[in-house]
Coordinates of C-alpha atoms (C1' of nucleotides) in Angstrom, one line a residue:
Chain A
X665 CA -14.7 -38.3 -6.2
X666 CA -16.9 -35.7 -4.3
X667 CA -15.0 -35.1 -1.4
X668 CA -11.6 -35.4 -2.3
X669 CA -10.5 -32.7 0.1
X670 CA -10.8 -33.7 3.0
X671 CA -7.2 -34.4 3.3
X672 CA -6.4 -31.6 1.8
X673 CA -8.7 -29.3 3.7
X674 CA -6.9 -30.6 6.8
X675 CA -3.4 -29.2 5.5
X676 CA -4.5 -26.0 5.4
X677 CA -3.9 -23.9 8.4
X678 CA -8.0 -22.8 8.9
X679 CA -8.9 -26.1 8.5
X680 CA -6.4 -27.6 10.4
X681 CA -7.5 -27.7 14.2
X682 CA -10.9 -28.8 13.2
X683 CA -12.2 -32.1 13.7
X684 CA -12.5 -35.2 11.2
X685 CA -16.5 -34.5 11.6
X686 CA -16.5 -30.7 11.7
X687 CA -14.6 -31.1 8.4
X688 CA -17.3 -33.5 6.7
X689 CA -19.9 -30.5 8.5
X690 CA -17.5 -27.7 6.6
X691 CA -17.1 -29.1 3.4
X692 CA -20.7 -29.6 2.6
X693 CA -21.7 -26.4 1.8
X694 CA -19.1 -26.1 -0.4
X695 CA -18.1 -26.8 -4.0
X696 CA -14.9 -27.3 -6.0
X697 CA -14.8 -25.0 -9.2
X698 CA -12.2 -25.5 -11.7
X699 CA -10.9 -22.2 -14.0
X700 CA -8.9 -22.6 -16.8
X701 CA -6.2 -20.4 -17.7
X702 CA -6.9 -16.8 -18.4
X703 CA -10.3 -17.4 -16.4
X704 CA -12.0 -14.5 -14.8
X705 CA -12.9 -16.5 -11.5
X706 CA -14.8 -13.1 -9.8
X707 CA -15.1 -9.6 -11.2
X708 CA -14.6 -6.2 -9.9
X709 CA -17.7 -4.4 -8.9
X710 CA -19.8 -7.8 -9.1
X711 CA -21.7 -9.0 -6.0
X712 CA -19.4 -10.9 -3.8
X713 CA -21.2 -14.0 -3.6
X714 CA -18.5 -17.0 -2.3
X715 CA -15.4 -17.0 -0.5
X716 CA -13.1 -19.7 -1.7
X717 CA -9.4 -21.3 -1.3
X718 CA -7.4 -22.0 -4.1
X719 CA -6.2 -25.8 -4.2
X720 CA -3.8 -25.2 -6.9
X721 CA -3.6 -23.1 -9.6
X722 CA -2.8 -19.4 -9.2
X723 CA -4.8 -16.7 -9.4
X724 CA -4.0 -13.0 -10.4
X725 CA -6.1 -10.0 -8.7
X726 CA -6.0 -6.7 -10.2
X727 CA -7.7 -3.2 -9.4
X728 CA -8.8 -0.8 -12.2
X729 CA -8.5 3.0 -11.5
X730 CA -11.3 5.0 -12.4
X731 CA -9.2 6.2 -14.3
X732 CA -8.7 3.0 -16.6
X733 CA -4.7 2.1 -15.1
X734 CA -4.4 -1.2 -13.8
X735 CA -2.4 -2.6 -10.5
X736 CA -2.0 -6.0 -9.6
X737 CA -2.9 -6.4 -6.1
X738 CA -1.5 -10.0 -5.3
X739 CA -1.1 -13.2 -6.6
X740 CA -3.1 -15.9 -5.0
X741 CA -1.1 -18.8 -4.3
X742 CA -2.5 -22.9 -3.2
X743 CA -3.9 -22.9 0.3
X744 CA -4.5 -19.4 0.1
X745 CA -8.4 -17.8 1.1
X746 CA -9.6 -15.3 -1.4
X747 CA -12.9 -13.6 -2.3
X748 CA -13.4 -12.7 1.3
X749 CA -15.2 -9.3 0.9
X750 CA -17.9 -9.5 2.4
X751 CA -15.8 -10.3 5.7
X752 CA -14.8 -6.8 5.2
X753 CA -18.7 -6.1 5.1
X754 CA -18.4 -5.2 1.3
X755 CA -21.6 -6.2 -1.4
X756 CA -19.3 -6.2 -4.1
X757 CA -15.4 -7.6 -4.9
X758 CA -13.0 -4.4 -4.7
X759 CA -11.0 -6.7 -7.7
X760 CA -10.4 -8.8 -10.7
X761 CA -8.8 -12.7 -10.4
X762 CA -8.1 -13.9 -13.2
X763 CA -6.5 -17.7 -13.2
X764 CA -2.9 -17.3 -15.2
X765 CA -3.3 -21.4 -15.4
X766 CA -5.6 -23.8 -14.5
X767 CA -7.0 -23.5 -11.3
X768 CA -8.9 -25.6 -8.5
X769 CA -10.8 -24.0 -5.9
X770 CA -13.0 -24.8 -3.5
X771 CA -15.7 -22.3 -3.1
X772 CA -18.6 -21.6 -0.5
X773 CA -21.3 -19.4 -0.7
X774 CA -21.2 -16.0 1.5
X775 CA -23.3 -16.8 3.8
X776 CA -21.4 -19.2 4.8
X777 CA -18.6 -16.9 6.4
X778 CA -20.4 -15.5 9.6
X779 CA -21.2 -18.9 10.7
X780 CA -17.7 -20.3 10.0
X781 CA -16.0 -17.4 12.1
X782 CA -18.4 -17.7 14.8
X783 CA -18.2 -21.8 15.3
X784 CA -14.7 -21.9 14.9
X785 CA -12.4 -19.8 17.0
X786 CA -9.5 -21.9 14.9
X787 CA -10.6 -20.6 11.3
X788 CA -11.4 -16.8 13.1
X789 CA -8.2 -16.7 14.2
X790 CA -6.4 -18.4 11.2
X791 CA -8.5 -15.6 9.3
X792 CA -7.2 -13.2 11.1
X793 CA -3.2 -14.2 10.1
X794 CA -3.7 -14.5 6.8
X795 CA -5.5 -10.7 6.2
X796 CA -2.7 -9.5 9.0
X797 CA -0.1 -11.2 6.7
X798 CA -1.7 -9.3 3.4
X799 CA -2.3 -5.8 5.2
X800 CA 1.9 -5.8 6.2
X801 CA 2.7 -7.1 2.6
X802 CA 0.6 -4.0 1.1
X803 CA 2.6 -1.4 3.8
X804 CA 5.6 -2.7 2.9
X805 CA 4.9 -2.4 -0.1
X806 CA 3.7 1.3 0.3
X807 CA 7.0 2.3 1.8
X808 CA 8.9 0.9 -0.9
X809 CA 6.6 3.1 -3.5
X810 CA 6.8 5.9 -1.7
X811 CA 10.6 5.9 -0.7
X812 CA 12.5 3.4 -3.6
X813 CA 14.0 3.9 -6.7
X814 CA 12.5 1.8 -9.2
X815 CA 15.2 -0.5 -9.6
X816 CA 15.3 -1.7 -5.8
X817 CA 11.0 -1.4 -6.1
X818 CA 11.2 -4.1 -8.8
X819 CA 13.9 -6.2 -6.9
X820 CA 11.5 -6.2 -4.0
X821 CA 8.5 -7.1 -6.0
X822 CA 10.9 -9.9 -7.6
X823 CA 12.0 -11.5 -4.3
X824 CA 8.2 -11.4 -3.2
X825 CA 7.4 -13.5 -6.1
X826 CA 10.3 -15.6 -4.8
X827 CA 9.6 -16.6 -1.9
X828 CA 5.8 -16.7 -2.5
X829 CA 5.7 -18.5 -5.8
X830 CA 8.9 -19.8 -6.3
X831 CA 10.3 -23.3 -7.2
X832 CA 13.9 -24.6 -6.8
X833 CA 15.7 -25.9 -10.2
X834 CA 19.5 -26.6 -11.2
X835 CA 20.0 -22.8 -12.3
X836 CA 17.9 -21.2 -9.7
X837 CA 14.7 -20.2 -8.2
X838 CA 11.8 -20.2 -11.2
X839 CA 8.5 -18.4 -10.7
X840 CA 6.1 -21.3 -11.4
X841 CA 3.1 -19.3 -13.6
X842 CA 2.7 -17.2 -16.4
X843 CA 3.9 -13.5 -15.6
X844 CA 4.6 -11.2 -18.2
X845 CA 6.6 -7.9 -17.7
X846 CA 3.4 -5.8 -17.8
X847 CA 2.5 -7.6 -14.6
X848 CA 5.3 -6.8 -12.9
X849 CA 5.9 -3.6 -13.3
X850 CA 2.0 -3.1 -12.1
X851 CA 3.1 -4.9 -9.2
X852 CA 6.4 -3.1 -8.5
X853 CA 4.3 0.3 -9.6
X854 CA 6.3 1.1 -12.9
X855 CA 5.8 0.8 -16.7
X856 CA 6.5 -2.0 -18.7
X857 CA 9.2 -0.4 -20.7
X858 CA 11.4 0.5 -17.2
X859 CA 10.8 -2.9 -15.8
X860 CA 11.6 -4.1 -19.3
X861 CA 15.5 -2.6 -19.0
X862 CA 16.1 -3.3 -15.2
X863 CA 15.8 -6.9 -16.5
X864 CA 17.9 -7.0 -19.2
X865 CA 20.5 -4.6 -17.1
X866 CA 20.2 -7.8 -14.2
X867 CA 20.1 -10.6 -16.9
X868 CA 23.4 -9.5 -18.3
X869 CA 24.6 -9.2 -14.8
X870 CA 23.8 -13.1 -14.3
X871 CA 21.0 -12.0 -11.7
X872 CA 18.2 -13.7 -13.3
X873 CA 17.5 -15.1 -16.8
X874 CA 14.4 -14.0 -18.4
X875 CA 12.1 -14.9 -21.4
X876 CA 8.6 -14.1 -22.7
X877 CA 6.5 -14.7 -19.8
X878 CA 9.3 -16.4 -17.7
X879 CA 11.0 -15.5 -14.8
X880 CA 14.0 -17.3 -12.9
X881 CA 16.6 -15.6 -10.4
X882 CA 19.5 -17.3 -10.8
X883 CA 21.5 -15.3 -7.8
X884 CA 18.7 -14.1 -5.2
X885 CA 21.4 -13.1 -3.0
X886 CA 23.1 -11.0 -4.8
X887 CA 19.3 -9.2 -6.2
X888 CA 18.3 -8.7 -2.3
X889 CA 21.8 -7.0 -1.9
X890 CA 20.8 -4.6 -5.0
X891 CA 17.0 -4.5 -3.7
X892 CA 18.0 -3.5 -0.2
X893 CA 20.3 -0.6 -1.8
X894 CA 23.5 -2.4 -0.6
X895 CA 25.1 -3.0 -3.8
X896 CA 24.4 -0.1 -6.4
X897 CA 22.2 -0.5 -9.2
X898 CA 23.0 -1.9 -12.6
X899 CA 21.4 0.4 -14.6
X900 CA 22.9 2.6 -16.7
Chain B
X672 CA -12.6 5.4 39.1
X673 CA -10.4 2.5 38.0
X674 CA -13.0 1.2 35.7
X675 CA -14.8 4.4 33.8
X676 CA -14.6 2.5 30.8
X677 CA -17.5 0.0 31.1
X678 CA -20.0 2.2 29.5
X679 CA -17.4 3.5 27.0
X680 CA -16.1 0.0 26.0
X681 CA -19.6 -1.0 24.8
X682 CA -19.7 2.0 22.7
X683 CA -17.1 -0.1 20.5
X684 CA -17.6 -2.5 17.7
X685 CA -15.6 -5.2 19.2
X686 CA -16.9 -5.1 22.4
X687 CA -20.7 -4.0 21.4
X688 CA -22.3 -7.7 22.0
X689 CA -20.7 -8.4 25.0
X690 CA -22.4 -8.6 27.8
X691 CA -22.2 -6.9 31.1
X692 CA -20.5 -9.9 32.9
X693 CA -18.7 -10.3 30.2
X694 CA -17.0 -6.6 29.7
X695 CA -16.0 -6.5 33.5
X696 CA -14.5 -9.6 32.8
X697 CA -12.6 -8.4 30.0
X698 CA -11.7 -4.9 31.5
X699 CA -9.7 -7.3 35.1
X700 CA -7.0 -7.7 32.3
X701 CA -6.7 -4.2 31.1
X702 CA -5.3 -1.2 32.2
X703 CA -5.8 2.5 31.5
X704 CA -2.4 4.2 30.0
X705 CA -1.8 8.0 29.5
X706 CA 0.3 9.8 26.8
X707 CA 0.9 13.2 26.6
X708 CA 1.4 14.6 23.4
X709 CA 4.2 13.4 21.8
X710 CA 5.5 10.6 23.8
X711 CA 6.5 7.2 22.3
X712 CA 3.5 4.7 23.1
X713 CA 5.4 1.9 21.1
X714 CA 8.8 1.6 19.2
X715 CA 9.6 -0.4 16.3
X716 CA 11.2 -3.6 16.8
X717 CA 10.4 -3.3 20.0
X718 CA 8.6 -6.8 21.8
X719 CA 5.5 -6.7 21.5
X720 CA 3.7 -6.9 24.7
X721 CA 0.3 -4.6 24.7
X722 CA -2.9 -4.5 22.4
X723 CA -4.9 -1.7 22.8
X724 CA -8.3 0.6 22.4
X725 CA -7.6 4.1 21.5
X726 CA -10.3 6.2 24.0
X727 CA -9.3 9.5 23.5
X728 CA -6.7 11.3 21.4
X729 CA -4.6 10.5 18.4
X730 CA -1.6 8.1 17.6
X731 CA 0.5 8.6 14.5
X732 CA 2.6 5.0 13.2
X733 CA 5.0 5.3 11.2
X734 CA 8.0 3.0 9.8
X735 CA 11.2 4.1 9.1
X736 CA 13.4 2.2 6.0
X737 CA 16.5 0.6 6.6
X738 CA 17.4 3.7 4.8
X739 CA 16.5 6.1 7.0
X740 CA 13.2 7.8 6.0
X741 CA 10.1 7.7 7.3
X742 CA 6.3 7.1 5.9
X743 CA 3.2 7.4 7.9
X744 CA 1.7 3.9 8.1
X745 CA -1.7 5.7 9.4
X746 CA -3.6 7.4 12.2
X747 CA -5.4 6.0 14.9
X748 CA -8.5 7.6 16.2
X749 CA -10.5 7.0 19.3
X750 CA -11.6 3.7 18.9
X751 CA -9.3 2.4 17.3
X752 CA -7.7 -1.0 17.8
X753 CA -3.8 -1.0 17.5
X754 CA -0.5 -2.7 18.5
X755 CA -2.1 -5.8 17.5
X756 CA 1.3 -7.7 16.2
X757 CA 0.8 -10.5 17.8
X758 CA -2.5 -11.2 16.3
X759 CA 0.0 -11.4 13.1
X760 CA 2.2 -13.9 14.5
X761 CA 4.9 -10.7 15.0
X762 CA 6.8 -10.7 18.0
X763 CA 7.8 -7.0 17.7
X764 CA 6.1 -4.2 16.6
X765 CA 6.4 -3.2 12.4
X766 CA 6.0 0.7 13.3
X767 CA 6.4 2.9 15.9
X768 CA 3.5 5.1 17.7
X769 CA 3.4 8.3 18.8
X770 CA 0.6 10.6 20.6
X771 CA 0.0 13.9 18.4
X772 CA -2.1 14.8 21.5
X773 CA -2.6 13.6 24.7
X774 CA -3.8 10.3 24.8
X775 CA -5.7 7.9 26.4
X776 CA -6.1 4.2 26.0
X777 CA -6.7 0.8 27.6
X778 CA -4.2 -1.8 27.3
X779 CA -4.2 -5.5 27.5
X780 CA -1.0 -7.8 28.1
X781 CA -0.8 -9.5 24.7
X782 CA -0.9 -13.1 26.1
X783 CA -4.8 -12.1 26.2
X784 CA -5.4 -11.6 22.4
X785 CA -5.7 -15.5 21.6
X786 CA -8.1 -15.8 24.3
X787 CA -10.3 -12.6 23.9
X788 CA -10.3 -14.1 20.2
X789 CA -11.3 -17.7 21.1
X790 CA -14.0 -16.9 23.3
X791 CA -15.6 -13.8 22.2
X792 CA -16.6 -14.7 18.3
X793 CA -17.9 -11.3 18.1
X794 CA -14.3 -9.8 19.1
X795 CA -13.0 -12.2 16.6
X796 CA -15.3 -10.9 14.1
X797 CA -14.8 -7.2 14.5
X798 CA -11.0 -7.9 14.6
X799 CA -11.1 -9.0 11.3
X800 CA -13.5 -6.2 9.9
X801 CA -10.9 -3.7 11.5
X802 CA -7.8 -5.2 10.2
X803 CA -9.7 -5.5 6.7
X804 CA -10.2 -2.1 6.6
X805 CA -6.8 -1.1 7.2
X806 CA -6.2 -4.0 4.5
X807 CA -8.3 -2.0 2.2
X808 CA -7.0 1.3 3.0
X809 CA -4.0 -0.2 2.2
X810 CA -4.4 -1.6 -1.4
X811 CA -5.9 2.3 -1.9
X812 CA -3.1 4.1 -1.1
X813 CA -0.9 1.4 -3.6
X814 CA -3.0 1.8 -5.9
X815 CA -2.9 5.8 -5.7
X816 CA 0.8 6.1 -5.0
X817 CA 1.5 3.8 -8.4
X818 CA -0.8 5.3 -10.7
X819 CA -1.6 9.0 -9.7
X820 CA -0.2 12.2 -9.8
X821 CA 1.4 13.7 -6.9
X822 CA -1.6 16.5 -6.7
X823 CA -4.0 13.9 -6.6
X824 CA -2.7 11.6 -4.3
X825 CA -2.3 14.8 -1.3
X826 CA -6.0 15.1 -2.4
X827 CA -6.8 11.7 -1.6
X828 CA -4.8 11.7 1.8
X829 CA -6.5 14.5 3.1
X830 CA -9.8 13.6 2.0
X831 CA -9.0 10.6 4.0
X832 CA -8.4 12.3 6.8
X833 CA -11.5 14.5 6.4
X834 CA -13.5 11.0 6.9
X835 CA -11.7 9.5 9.6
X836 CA -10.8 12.9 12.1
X837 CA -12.4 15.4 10.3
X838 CA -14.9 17.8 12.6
X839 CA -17.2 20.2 11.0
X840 CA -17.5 23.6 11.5
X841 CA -18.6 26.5 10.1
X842 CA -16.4 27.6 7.8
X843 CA -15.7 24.2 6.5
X844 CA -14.1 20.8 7.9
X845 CA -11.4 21.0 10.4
X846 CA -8.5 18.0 10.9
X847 CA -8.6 18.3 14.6
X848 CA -5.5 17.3 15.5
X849 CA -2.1 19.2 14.4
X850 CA -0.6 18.0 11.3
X851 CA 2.4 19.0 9.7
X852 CA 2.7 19.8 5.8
X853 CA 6.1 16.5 6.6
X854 CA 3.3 14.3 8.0
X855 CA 0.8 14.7 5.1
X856 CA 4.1 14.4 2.5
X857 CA 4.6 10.7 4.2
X858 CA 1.3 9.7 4.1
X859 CA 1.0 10.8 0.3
X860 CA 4.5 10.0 -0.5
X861 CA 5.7 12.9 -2.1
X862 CA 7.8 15.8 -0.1
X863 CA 7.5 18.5 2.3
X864 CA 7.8 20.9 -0.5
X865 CA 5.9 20.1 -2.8
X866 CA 2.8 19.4 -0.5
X867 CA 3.5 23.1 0.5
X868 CA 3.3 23.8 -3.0
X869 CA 0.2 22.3 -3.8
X870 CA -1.9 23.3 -0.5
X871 CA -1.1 27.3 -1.4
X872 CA -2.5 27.1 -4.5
X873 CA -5.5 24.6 -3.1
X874 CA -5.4 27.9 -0.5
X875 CA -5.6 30.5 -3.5
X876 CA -8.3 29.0 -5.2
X877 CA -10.8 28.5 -1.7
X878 CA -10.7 24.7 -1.2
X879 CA -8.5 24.8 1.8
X880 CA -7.3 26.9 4.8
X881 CA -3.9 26.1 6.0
X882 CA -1.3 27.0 9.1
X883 CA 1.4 25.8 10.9
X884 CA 0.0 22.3 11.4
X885 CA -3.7 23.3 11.0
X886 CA -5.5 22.0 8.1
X887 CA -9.2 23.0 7.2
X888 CA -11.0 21.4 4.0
X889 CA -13.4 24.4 3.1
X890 CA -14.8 22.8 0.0
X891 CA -14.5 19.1 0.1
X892 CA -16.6 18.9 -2.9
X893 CA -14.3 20.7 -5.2
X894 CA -11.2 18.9 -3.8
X895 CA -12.9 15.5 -4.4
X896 CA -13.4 16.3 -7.9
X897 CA -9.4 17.8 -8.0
X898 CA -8.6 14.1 -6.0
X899 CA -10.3 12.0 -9.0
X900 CA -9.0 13.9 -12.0
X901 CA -12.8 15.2 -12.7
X902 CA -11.2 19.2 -12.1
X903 CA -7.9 19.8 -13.9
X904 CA -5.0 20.3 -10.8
X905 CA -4.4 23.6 -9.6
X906 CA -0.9 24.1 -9.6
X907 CA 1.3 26.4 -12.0
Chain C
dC507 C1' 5.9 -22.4 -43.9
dC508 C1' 3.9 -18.1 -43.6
dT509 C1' 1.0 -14.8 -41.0
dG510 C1' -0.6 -12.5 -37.1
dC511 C1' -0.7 -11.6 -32.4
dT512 C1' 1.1 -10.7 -28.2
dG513 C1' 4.8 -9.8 -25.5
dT514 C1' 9.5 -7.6 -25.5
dT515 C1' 13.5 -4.6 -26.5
dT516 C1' 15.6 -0.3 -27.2
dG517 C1' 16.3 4.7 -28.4
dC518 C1' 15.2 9.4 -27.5
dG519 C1' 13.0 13.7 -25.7
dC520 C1' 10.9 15.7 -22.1
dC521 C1' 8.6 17.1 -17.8
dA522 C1' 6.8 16.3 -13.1
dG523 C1' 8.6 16.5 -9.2
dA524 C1' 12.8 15.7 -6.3
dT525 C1' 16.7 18.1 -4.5
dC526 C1' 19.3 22.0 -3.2
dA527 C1' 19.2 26.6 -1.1
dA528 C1' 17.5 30.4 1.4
dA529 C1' 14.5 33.4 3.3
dG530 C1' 10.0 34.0 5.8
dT531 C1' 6.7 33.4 9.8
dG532 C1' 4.0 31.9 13.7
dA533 C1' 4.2 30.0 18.5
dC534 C1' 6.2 29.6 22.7
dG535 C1' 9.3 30.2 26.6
dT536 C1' 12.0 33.6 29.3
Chain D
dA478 C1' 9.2 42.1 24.0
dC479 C1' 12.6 39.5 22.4
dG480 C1' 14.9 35.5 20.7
dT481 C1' 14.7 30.9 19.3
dC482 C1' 13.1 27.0 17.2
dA483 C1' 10.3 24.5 14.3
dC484 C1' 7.5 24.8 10.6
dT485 C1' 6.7 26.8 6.1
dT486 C1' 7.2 29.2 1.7
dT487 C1' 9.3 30.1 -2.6
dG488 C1' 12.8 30.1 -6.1
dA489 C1' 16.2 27.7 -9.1
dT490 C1' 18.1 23.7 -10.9
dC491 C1' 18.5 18.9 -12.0
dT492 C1' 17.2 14.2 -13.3
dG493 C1' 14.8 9.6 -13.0
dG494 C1' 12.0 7.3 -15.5
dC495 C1' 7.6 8.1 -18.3
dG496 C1' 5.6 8.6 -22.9
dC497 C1' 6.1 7.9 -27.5
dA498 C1' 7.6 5.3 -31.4
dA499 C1' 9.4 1.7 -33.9
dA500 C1' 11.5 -2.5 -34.5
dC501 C1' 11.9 -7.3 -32.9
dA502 C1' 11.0 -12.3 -31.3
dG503 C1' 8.4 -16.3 -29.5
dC504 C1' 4.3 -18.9 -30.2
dA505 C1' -0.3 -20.5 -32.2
dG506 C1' -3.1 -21.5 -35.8
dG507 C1' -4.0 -22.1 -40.5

DNA sequence: CCTGCTGTTTGCGCCAGATCAAAGTGACGT
DNA sequence: ACGTCACTTTGATCTGGCGCAAACAGCAGG
């Protein structure tokens, strides 16, 4: 099946005020590319050359100091846009994205972009919501560096993952990919090792339940009360 | 004259391929607003109800935490685009703004942001280079904040602010509007003190020239090289 | 089943930088 | 000129959480 997305495309809110035909017009400049786990899909410093959205899968983007440290940026969720830098009139990706699992995207070639923005008011607009939505995730997430303990930073970057990535079950919410403690404390702006207790401080707490490269909250409530500062840490 | 700003308007990015018709068009909706230094020009949480053009002065946003203290989301220059919530699908504003000087700008009633956006692809366009640079000032100032030392981060924030409102002179670079040693400790994340701390011995060793809120960069070279780890730090 | 690899836990010492405290200084109004 | 206020400097102390180190546990592949 070539063109298995065009119900798919349709769910997705760029896509979704354009026309059965303007779809058909859209999708056939582009391409679906599948990764498979531990992928790089696009690398920092390389020419930005397509913009894509990510069917399913999950994709993590990281930045590399010059320094040699490592953050992780975001995680790239189904129906999200990424590789957009040349919107931003850069040559070359400011990041990494690595697939944790196998991904599908859908991928079109820069070019592409200008005209897309330009024809469709709907997919300008929708572009404009989703890099809004990304610039007040990274300020929030530069007051909570700049003014949280680490315990309430990781709680933070816990929920986020929550909400973002997360899956119902019996016991809880489970994060649905791959993520290893590493990740999170570049996420949450810490080391592995602090992140590493916090964890095992909330696990015997009943907070969350944790594992190699799992993560389930088992009482988000009770975390947002201990990420917002209302209830005191349970370190220590 | 109720409509100085023609010429001035076209000066801008978003407006720059407009057309004559077109500007006087877009300026019936706007109106001219005057802040003198100091005054509020929006308030956090407050309902969103103006987008605006920076013409003249300088607007500082900040956000407090639940918590009580504040960080310096960013400065706005002449130019600028701001108090664009409602681009973002906000319906009250994430930070609050106020004039460091006296200020002018032009603001439109937010109900004309989708249309501006819808008809002018070009304004759609530039919105999203704007916002994307703010997006990727952003990620910067996460990734500094989470793996950089405190000296280096200050260095980075006001080699920032050399770029985007610094004024050469002779003696060296000159932030032209007046900033507190507090305001540069919230945009770095660090503390009044310690930013004192570090500018005296930046002072001592030639790089800088400091007052009560002046702040000169007389060897932006040499701080760059301090700001990326190449130099050793200068405190101690 | 063993072996290796990668991710995780945990203990301990230490230091960058926050916090507390207090004195110093430039700008401005009266 | 003087006093006041806001900003700044500098010192002294304290501590969160980082760095180092070493042991430990899932998981994959032979």
């Amino acid at each position: 099946m070539l063109v298995p997305h065009h119900s798919v495309l349709k769910q997705l809110p760029p896509f979704a005020r354009l026309s059965e035909i303007e779809i058909t017009e859209v999708l056939r400049s582009a391409v679906p590319r599948r990764y498979p786990a531990g992928s790089v899909v696009f690398e920092q410093g390389a020419a930005a050359l397509h913009f894509s959205v990510l069917l399913n899968g999950r994709l993590r983007v990281t930045q590399v100091t010059p320094t040699g440290e490592q953050v992780v940026v975001r995680i790239v969720n189904p129906g999200d846009i990424f590789g957009i830098a040349r919107a931003l009139r850069l040559h070359t990706y400011p990041g990494t994205a690595t697939a944790v699992v196998e991904s599908l995207a859908l991928s079109w070639p820069m070019e592409q972009w200008e005209p897309l923005v330009e024809r469709y008011p709907s997919f300008a607009a929708s572009a404009i919501r989703v890099i809004g939505e990304r610039l007040l995730e990274a300020q929030s997430r530069i007051r909570e560096i700049s003014t949280e303990v680490v315990e309430r930073r990781v709680g933070h970057t816990v929920l986020r993952l929550v909400q973002q990535s997360g899956v119902r079950e019996a016991e809880g919410i489970r994060i649905d990919f791959p993520i290893s403690k590493q990740d999170l404390a570049e996420m949450a702006g810490t080391t592995l090792h602090t992140v590493s207790r916090i964890l095992t401080a909330w696990e015997h707490a009943g907070l969350v339940d944790t594992g190699r490269q799992k993560l389930m909250v088992k009482d988000p409530h009770r975390l947002l009360l201990v990420a917002d500062g209302i209830e005191p840490g349970l370190l220590g």
